PDB file of C-alpha atoms in Angstrom:
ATOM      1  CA  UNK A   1     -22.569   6.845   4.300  1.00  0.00           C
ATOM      2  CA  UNK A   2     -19.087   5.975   2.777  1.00  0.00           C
ATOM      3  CA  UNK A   3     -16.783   3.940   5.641  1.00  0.00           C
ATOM      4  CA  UNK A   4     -14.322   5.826   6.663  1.00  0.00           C
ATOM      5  CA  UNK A   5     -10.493   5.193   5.260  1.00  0.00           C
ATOM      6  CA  UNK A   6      -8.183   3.501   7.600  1.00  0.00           C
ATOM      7  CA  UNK A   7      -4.691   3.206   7.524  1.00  0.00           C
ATOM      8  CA  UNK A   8      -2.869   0.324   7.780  1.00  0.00           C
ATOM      9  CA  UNK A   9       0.377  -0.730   9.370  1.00  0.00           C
ATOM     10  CA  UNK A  10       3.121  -2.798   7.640  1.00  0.00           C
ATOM     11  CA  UNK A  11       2.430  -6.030   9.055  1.00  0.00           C
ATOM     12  CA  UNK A  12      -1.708  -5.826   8.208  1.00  0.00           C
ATOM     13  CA  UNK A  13      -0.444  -4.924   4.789  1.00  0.00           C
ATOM     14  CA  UNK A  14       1.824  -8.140   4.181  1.00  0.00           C
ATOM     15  CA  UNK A  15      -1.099 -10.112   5.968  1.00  0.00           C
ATOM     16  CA  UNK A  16      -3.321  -8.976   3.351  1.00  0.00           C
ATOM     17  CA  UNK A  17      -1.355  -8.623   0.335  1.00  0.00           C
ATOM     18  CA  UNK A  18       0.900 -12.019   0.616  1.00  0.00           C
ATOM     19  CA  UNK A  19       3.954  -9.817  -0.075  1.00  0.00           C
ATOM     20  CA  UNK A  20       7.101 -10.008   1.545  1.00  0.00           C
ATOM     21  CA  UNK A  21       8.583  -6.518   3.032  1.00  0.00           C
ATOM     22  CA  UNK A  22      11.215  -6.280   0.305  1.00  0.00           C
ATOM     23  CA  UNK A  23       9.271  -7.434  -2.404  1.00  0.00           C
ATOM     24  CA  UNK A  24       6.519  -4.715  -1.319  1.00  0.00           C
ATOM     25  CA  UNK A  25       9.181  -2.149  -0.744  1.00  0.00           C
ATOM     26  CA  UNK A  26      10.577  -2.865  -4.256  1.00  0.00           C
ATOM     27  CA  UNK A  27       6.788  -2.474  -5.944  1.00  0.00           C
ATOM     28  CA  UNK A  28       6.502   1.252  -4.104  1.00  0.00           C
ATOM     29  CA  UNK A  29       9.706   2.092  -5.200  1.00  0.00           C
ATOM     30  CA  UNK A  30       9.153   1.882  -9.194  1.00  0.00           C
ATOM     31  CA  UNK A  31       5.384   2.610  -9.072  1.00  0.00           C
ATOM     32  CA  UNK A  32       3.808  -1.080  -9.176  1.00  0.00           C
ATOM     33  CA  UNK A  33       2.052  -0.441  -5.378  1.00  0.00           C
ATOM     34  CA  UNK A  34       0.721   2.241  -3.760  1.00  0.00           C
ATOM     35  CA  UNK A  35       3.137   4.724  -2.087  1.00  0.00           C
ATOM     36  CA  UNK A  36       2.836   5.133   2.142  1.00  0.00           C
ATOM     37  CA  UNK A  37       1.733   7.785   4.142  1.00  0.00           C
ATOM     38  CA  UNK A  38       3.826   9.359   6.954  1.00  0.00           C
ATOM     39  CA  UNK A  39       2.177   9.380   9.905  1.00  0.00           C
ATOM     40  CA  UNK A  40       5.187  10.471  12.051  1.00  0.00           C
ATOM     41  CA  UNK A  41       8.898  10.200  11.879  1.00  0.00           C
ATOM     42  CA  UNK A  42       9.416   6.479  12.291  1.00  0.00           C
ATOM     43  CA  UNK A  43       5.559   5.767  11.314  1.00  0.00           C
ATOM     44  CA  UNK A  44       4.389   4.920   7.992  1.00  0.00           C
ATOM     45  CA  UNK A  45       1.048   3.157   6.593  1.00  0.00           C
ATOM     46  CA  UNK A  46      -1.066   2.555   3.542  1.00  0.00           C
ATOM     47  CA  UNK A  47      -4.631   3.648   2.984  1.00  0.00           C
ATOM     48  CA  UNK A  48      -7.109   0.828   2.584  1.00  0.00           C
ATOM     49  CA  UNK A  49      -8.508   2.441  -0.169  1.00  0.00           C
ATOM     50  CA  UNK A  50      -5.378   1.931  -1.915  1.00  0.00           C
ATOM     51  CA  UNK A  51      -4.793  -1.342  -0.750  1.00  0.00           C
ATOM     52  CA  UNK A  52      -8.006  -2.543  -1.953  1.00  0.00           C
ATOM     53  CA  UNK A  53      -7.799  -0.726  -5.789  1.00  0.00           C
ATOM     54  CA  UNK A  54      -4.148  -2.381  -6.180  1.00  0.00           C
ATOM     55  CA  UNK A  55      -6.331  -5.978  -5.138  1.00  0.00           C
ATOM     56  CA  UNK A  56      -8.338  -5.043  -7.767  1.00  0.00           C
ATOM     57  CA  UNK A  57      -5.758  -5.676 -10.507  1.00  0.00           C
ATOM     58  CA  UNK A  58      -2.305  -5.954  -9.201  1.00  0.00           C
ATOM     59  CA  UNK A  59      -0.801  -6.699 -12.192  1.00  0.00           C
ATOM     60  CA  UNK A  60      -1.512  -3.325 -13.984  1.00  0.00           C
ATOM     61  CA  UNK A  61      -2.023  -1.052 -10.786  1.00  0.00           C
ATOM     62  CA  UNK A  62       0.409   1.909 -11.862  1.00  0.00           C
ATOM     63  CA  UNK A  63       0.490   4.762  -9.310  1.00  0.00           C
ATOM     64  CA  UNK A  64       0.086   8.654 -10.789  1.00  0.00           C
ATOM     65  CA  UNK A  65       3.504  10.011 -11.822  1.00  0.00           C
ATOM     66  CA  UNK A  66       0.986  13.447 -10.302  1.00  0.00           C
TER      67      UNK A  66
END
């Protein structure tokens, strides 16, 4: 059985990336990281799927224009 995606907050996200918050910021904003989910009006965080695929190659990682 597949594990379940989580979402992660901002702060797991720099932990596991090594990104600052503007330089992360920045990469979602022309396409080089993956984009957030809202979770509620103040809330946001990233799926660990797409976390973990952007580890993968973070260089090249281009998110859908879709």
């Amino acid at each position: 059985m597949p594990e379940p995606d989580r979402i992660l907050r901002l702060n797991a996200v720099l932990d596991l990336t090594g990104l600052s918050r503007s330089t992360l910021y920045r990469k979602v904003a022309d396409g080089s990281f993956p984009r957030q989910v809202q979770l509620s009006t103040r809330c946001v965080g990233w799926r660990t799927s797409a976390i973990a695929e952007w580890q993968r190659n973070p260089i090249f990682y281009r998110v859908d224009a879709s």
